[in-house]
Short mmCIF file of C-alpha atoms in Angstrom, two decimals:
data_model
loop_
_atom_site.label_atom_id
_atom_site.label_comp_id
_atom_site.label_asym_id
_atom_site.label_seq_id
_atom_site.Cartn_x
_atom_site.Cartn_y
_atom_site.Cartn_z
CA MET A 1 0.00 0.00 0.00
CA SER A 2 1.49 3.32 -1.00
CA ASN A 3 1.81 6.24 1.37
CA SER A 4 -0.37 9.10 0.24
CA LYS A 5 1.61 11.66 2.26
CA THR A 6 4.43 13.51 0.53
CA PRO A 7 7.69 13.79 2.57
CA LYS A 8 8.57 17.33 3.62
CA SER A 9 11.98 17.18 1.90
CA VAL A 10 10.30 16.25 -1.40
CA GLY A 11 7.80 19.06 -0.93
CA LYS A 12 10.57 21.59 -0.36
CA SER A 13 12.50 20.29 -3.36
CA ASN A 14 9.47 20.57 -5.60
CA SER A 15 8.80 24.06 -4.26
CA GLY A 16 12.40 25.08 -4.98
CA ASN A 17 12.25 23.67 -8.50
CA ALA A 18 8.98 25.46 -9.14
CA ARG A 19 10.51 28.74 -7.95
CA ALA A 20 13.56 28.24 -10.18
CA ARG A 21 11.35 27.59 -13.21
CA SER A 22 9.36 30.75 -12.48
CA LEU A 23 12.49 32.97 -12.64
CA THR A 24 13.30 34.85 -15.79
CA PRO A 25 16.61 34.04 -17.53
CA GLU A 26 17.92 37.47 -16.48
CA LYS A 27 17.10 36.79 -12.80
CA ARG A 28 18.77 33.37 -12.92
CA ARG A 29 21.91 34.92 -14.42
CA GLU A 30 21.89 37.60 -11.70
CA ILE A 31 21.67 35.00 -8.91
CA SER A 32 24.39 32.92 -10.53
CA GLN A 33 26.64 35.95 -10.89
CA LYS A 34 26.19 36.80 -7.19
CA GLY A 35 27.36 33.32 -6.30
CA VAL A 36 30.43 33.68 -8.52
CA ASP A 37 31.22 37.11 -7.03
CA ALA A 38 30.91 35.75 -3.47
CA LYS A 39 33.34 32.90 -4.25
CA ARG A 40 35.75 35.32 -5.90
CA GLU A 41 35.62 37.68 -2.89
CA LEU A 42 36.27 34.75 -0.53
CA SER A 43 39.23 33.53 -2.58
CA ASN A 44 40.77 37.03 -2.51
CA LEU A 45 40.63 37.32 1.30
CA PRO A 46 43.81 36.82 3.33
CA LYS A 47 44.23 33.29 4.67
CA ALA A 48 45.19 32.27 8.20
CA THR A 49 48.36 30.18 8.26
CA HIS A 50 48.35 29.42 11.98
CA GLY A 51 45.75 29.04 14.72
CA SER A 52 42.43 27.29 15.20
CA ALA A 53 39.44 27.18 17.52
CA ASP A 54 40.89 24.01 19.05
CA HIS A 55 43.98 25.83 20.38
CA PRO A 56 42.79 29.14 21.88
CA LEU A 57 44.72 31.65 23.94
CA LYS A 58 43.70 31.06 27.57
CA LEU A 59 43.29 33.93 30.01
CA GLY A 60 42.10 32.42 33.27
CA ASP A 61 38.67 30.97 32.51
CA VAL A 62 38.42 32.86 29.20
CA GLU A 63 39.42 31.29 25.88
CA ILE A 64 40.18 33.49 22.86
CA THR A 65 40.39 31.95 19.40
CA CYS A 66 43.34 33.55 17.63
CA TYR A 67 45.05 33.32 14.24
CA VAL A 68 48.09 34.56 12.35
CA LEU A 69 47.34 35.61 8.76
CA GLU A 70 49.65 35.07 5.80
CA ASP A 71 50.86 38.68 6.02
CA GLY A 72 51.83 38.20 9.69
CA THR A 73 48.81 39.98 11.19
CA ARG A 74 47.80 38.56 14.57
CA VAL A 75 44.02 38.31 14.83
CA LEU A 76 41.60 37.69 17.74
CA SER A 77 38.08 36.40 17.25
CA GLN A 78 35.13 38.71 17.85
CA ARG A 79 33.71 36.47 20.57
CA GLY A 80 37.09 36.21 22.28
CA LEU A 81 37.53 39.98 22.30
CA GLN A 82 34.24 40.39 24.17
CA THR A 83 34.75 37.61 26.70
CA SER A 84 38.29 38.77 27.50
CA LEU A 85 36.76 42.04 28.71
CA GLY A 86 34.18 40.23 30.83
CA MET A 87 31.30 41.03 28.49
CA SER A 88 28.39 38.84 27.54
CA VAL A 89 28.71 37.44 24.02
CA SER A 90 25.09 38.25 23.24
CA GLY A 91 23.92 41.28 21.32
CA GLY A 92 25.15 43.14 18.29
CA SER A 93 25.84 42.10 14.73
CA GLY A 94 28.43 39.34 14.87
CA GLY A 95 29.19 40.28 18.46
CA GLU A 96 31.34 43.33 17.86
CA GLN A 97 28.64 45.98 18.26
CA ARG A 98 28.33 45.49 22.03
CA ILE A 99 31.85 46.85 22.50
CA ALA A 100 31.25 49.65 19.99
CA VAL A 101 28.07 50.79 21.81
CA LEU A 102 29.92 50.83 25.14
CA MET A 103 32.80 52.81 23.61
CA GLU A 104 30.33 55.34 22.16
CA LYS A 105 28.73 55.82 25.59
CA ILE A 106 32.13 56.53 27.15
CA HIS A 107 32.92 58.84 24.24
CA THR A 108 29.78 60.87 25.02
CA GLN A 109 30.78 61.03 28.68
CA SER A 110 34.32 62.22 27.80
CA ILE A 111 33.55 64.60 24.93
CA GLU A 112 35.40 67.48 26.66
CA LEU A 113 38.57 65.41 27.14
CA ASN A 114 40.21 65.75 23.73
CA GLU A 115 42.95 63.11 24.02
CA LEU A 116 40.61 60.44 25.38
CA SER A 117 37.95 61.38 22.84
CA VAL A 118 40.39 60.92 19.95
CA ARG A 119 41.58 57.54 21.25
CA ILE A 120 38.00 56.28 21.65
CA THR A 121 37.10 57.44 18.13
CA GLN A 122 40.05 55.47 16.72
CA VAL A 123 39.05 52.35 18.65
CA ILE A 124 35.41 52.59 17.51
CA GLU A 125 36.54 52.90 13.87
CA ARG A 126 38.58 49.69 14.18
CA ILE A 127 35.76 47.82 15.94
CA LYS A 128 33.31 48.73 13.17
CA ASN A 129 35.73 47.53 10.50
CA PRO A 130 36.66 43.96 11.44
CA ILE A 131 39.22 41.98 9.46
CA LYS A 132 37.75 39.47 7.00
CA PHE A 133 39.80 36.33 6.42
CA ARG A 134 39.72 32.61 5.72
CA PRO A 135 40.55 30.43 8.73
CA THR A 136 42.91 27.46 8.69
CA GLY A 137 41.44 24.11 7.71
CA GLY A 138 39.01 25.63 5.23
CA GLY A 139 35.71 27.21 6.15
CA GLY A 140 33.99 30.32 4.96
CA LEU A 141 34.29 34.01 5.71
CA THR A 142 35.50 34.76 9.26
CA PHE A 143 35.63 38.07 11.14
CA GLY A 144 38.28 39.10 13.63
CA PHE A 145 40.27 42.02 15.01
CA GLU A 146 43.95 42.80 15.07
CA ALA A 147 45.29 41.53 18.39
CA THR A 148 46.62 44.96 19.41
CA LEU A 149 43.03 46.25 19.49
CA LEU A 150 42.53 44.49 22.84
CA ALA A 151 45.46 46.45 24.32
CA ASP A 152 44.07 49.70 22.88
CA ILE A 153 40.62 49.03 24.34
CA CYS A 154 42.22 48.35 27.72
CA GLU A 155 44.13 51.62 27.50
CA VAL A 156 40.93 53.55 26.74
CA PHE A 157 39.18 52.08 29.79
CA LEU A 158 42.14 52.86 32.04
CA MET A 159 42.39 56.44 30.72
CA ALA A 160 38.64 56.90 31.22
CA ARG A 161 38.89 55.61 34.78
CA LYS A 162 41.80 57.91 35.53
CA ASP A 163 39.86 60.90 34.16
CA GLY A 164 36.85 59.95 36.28
CA VAL A 165 34.36 59.63 33.41
CA LEU A 166 33.31 56.00 33.94
CA ARG A 167 29.96 55.20 35.48
CA ILE A 168 29.64 52.60 38.23
CA ALA A 169 28.45 49.86 35.84
CA GLN A 170 31.41 50.56 33.52
CA ALA A 171 34.12 50.48 36.19
CA ARG A 172 34.27 46.68 36.27
CA TYR A 173 35.53 46.66 32.67
CA ALA A 174 38.40 48.95 33.69
CA ASP A 175 39.29 46.55 36.52
CA GLN A 176 39.34 43.67 34.05
CA CYS A 177 41.48 45.69 31.63
CA GLU A 178 44.00 46.49 34.37
CA ILE A 179 44.42 42.78 35.08
CA LEU A 180 44.95 42.02 31.39
CA VAL A 181 47.47 44.84 30.88
CA ARG A 182 49.50 43.74 33.89
CA GLY A 183 49.52 40.19 32.56
CA PHE A 184 50.59 41.35 29.07
CA ALA A 185 53.41 43.44 30.57
CA ARG A 186 54.88 40.45 32.40
CA VAL A 187 54.73 38.20 29.36
CA GLY A 188 56.13 40.99 27.19
CA ILE A 189 59.29 41.47 29.24
CA ILE A 190 59.83 37.69 29.36
CA ALA A 191 59.48 37.49 25.57
CA LEU A 192 61.97 40.34 25.07
CA VAL A 193 64.56 38.69 27.33
CA ASP A 194 64.06 35.38 25.53
CA GLU A 195 64.52 37.05 22.13
CA ALA A 196 67.67 38.93 23.25
CA THR A 197 69.24 35.77 24.66
CA GLY A 198 68.06 33.43 21.92
CA TYR A 199 66.12 31.38 24.42
CA GLN A 200 62.88 31.65 22.42
CA ASP A 201 64.12 28.78 20.21
CA ALA A 202 64.63 26.52 23.24
CA ARG A 203 61.51 27.25 25.26
CA ALA A 204 58.35 25.18 24.92
CA LYS A 205 55.90 26.28 22.25
CA ASN A 206 53.21 27.31 24.75
CA ALA A 207 55.53 28.62 27.47
CA LEU A 208 54.44 32.26 27.19
CA ALA A 209 50.78 31.33 27.05
CA GLN A 210 51.18 29.26 30.21
CA ILE A 211 52.89 32.14 32.02
CA LEU A 212 50.09 34.50 31.02
CA GLU A 213 47.39 32.01 31.99
CA LYS A 214 48.89 31.40 35.43
CA PHE A 215 49.28 35.09 36.18
CA VAL A 216 45.88 36.15 34.87
CA ALA A 217 44.15 33.19 36.49
CA LYS A 218 45.56 34.30 39.86
CA GLU A 219 44.55 37.92 39.28
CA LEU A 220 41.15 36.98 37.93
CA GLN A 221 40.26 34.60 40.76
CA PRO A 222 38.00 37.17 42.46
CA TRP A 223 36.23 37.77 39.13
CA VAL A 224 35.64 34.18 38.04
CA LYS A 225 31.92 33.62 37.67
CA THR A 226 30.87 31.46 40.61
CA PHE A 227 27.09 31.84 40.39
CA PRO A 228 25.75 29.99 37.32
CA VAL A 229 23.55 31.77 34.80
CA GLU A 230 20.76 29.31 35.65
CA TYR A 231 20.61 30.70 39.20
CA TYR A 232 19.73 34.20 37.98
CA LYS A 233 17.54 32.92 35.16
CA GLU A 234 15.39 30.92 37.58
CA LEU A 235 15.24 33.82 40.07
CA CYS A 236 14.00 36.10 37.28
CA ARG A 237 11.34 33.58 36.31
CA LEU A 238 10.16 33.16 39.88
CA TYR A 239 10.06 36.87 40.70
CA GLY A 240 8.75 38.08 37.33
CA VAL A 241 11.91 39.91 36.27
CA PRO A 242 12.96 40.05 32.58
CA PHE A 243 15.99 37.89 31.73
CA PRO A 244 18.42 39.24 30.89
CA PRO A 245 17.47 42.55 32.57
CA PRO A 246 17.28 45.48 30.09
CA SER A 247 19.56 47.62 32.28
CA GLY A 248 22.17 44.88 32.50
CA ASN A 249 21.85 44.76 36.30
CA PHE A 250 19.70 42.45 38.41
CA PRO A 251 17.38 43.97 41.06
CA GLN A 252 18.96 44.84 44.41
CA PHE A 253 16.60 42.52 46.28
CA PHE A 254 18.28 39.56 44.53
CA GLY A 255 21.20 40.25 46.86
CA HIS A 256 18.97 39.82 49.91
CA ILE A 257 17.60 36.56 48.49
CA THR A 258 21.16 35.32 47.90
CA ASN A 259 22.22 36.23 51.43
CA ASN A 260 19.21 34.35 52.78
CA ALA A 261 19.28 31.25 50.54
CA VAL A 262 23.03 30.88 50.14
CA TYR A 263 25.44 32.58 52.53
CA SER A 264 23.24 32.23 55.64
CA ARG A 265 23.21 28.46 55.19
CA LEU A 266 26.78 27.58 54.19
CA ALA A 267 28.40 27.75 57.63
CA PRO A 268 27.69 29.23 61.10
CA GLU A 269 28.24 33.02 61.26
CA LEU A 270 29.61 33.03 57.70
CA LEU A 271 27.52 35.91 56.34
CA PRO A 272 28.55 38.49 59.01
CA GLU A 273 32.21 37.57 58.53
CA LEU A 274 32.00 37.91 54.73
CA LYS A 275 30.29 41.29 55.05
CA LYS A 276 32.95 42.43 57.49
CA ALA A 277 35.72 41.43 55.06
CA ALA A 278 33.96 43.15 52.15
CA SER A 279 33.41 46.37 54.11
CA LYS A 280 37.19 46.80 54.43
CA GLN A 281 37.59 47.06 50.66
CA GLU A 282 37.44 50.42 48.92
CA LYS A 283 35.73 48.94 45.86
CA LYS A 284 32.47 47.06 45.87
CA ALA A 285 33.25 43.36 46.19
CA ARG A 286 31.34 40.12 45.78
CA LEU A 287 31.06 38.11 48.97
CA HIS A 288 32.20 34.85 47.36
CA GLN A 289 35.60 36.46 46.64
CA TYR A 290 36.47 36.00 50.31
CA LEU A 291 35.76 32.28 50.43
CA THR A 292 38.76 29.94 50.47
CA SER A 293 39.53 28.14 47.20
CA ASP A 294 40.07 24.74 48.79
CA VAL A 295 36.94 24.56 50.99
CA GLY A 296 34.74 27.63 50.61
CA HIS A 297 34.33 27.73 46.82
CA PRO A 298 33.71 23.97 46.36
CA LYS A 299 31.11 24.08 49.14
CA LEU A 300 29.47 27.14 47.59
CA ARG A 301 29.24 25.51 44.15
CA GLU A 302 27.73 22.37 45.68
CA HIS A 303 25.17 24.46 47.60
CA LEU A 304 24.30 26.53 44.50
CA SER A 305 23.62 23.37 42.52
CA SER A 306 21.03 22.38 45.12
CA ILE A 307 19.51 25.88 45.25
CA VAL A 308 19.11 25.96 41.45
CA THR A 309 17.27 22.62 41.66
CA LEU A 310 14.91 24.02 44.31
CA LEU A 311 14.27 27.06 42.14
CA LYS A 312 13.34 24.85 39.20
CA LEU A 313 10.96 22.85 41.39
CA SER A 314 9.17 26.00 42.57
CA ASP A 315 6.33 27.71 40.75
CA GLU A 316 6.02 30.51 43.32
CA LYS A 317 8.51 32.29 45.60
CA GLU A 318 6.83 31.18 48.83
CA LYS A 319 7.29 27.54 47.86
CA PHE A 320 10.95 28.16 47.03
CA LEU A 321 11.66 29.78 50.41
CA LYS A 322 9.83 26.98 52.18
CA LEU A 323 11.92 24.36 50.35
CA VAL A 324 15.12 26.21 51.21
CA ASP A 325 14.20 26.21 54.90
CA LYS A 326 13.37 22.53 54.71
CA ILE A 327 16.46 21.32 52.77
CA HIS A 328 19.03 23.87 53.96
CA PRO A 329 17.98 25.26 57.37
CA ARG A 330 19.95 28.18 58.76
CA TYR A 331 22.45 27.39 61.45
CA ASN A 332 21.31 27.91 65.07
CA GLU A 333 17.63 28.30 64.16
CA ASN A 334 14.70 26.03 65.00
CA TYR A 335 11.95 25.19 62.52
CA THR A 336 8.52 23.65 62.91
CA LEU A 337 8.28 20.35 61.05
CA ASP A 338 5.32 20.01 58.70
CA PHE A 339 4.44 16.32 59.02
CA GLU A 340 1.53 16.57 56.57
CA ASP A 341 3.99 17.75 53.92
#
């Protein structure tokens, strides 16, 4: 018995053939010519001779895909450029526009500072004109930025911070840039000594990358994302807050929920001690930065995994708080057991 239903793939194929037959000869030639032009443009682009997504440059917990083109240009991927600055990879055409928008905001804030204004304008121009190239191992058109652009962006943020034009939400990018610049400086002096002594031929291929990773990982430890995205996503769902928030910042009361559901239940008297440590810092700090790496952070990650599960099981905030009290009671507090539950 034959099947009277026509497979979707056959339907699409017939539809495509019908569309092709309906085109005029001139339109078919135009489409064909566009395809030829696209292939010609791709073949004329510079080709990467070194680098791949499988061997990125590592900066702490950030990985940046990088290449060297046939003319010697060192290139960083768009995504890598954003993540190295601590930015979300979402938003913007191809990813680069998020940085450009931020640079334009700082430019508006620093319009009276001529030197800074000029530097920002130059950076924005480079961001809006990414390098097109063909990656190693084949593949189509790829976009990237000259590696020195990252250093220039860092310099702009540090200049803007020094001139006092950064807003509170922008200051964290300057902190990240300072860490990167200090890491680059250390690797740079090591590379110069190696070149002067001839040691660069004897050292391991990834020696400089390992030095940079170790230094930046140590410096970035307070900034490593400890709270998973799921934690905030589920909080937003439960409390009716858009995710991600349009302003880029979560509501202040999320901090109170975190203190209650997380820090108050990790260890006795932990929350007051963390707040005391944070109050001694000039800059605003995250409480988890003061937990120990061998005990505190592993325990926090384990606890957060459980809290995220409780959030997913809850369809209203009262149920979530009740589950938290039941599964993770605060230290030195008594609770009434609900035997019917």
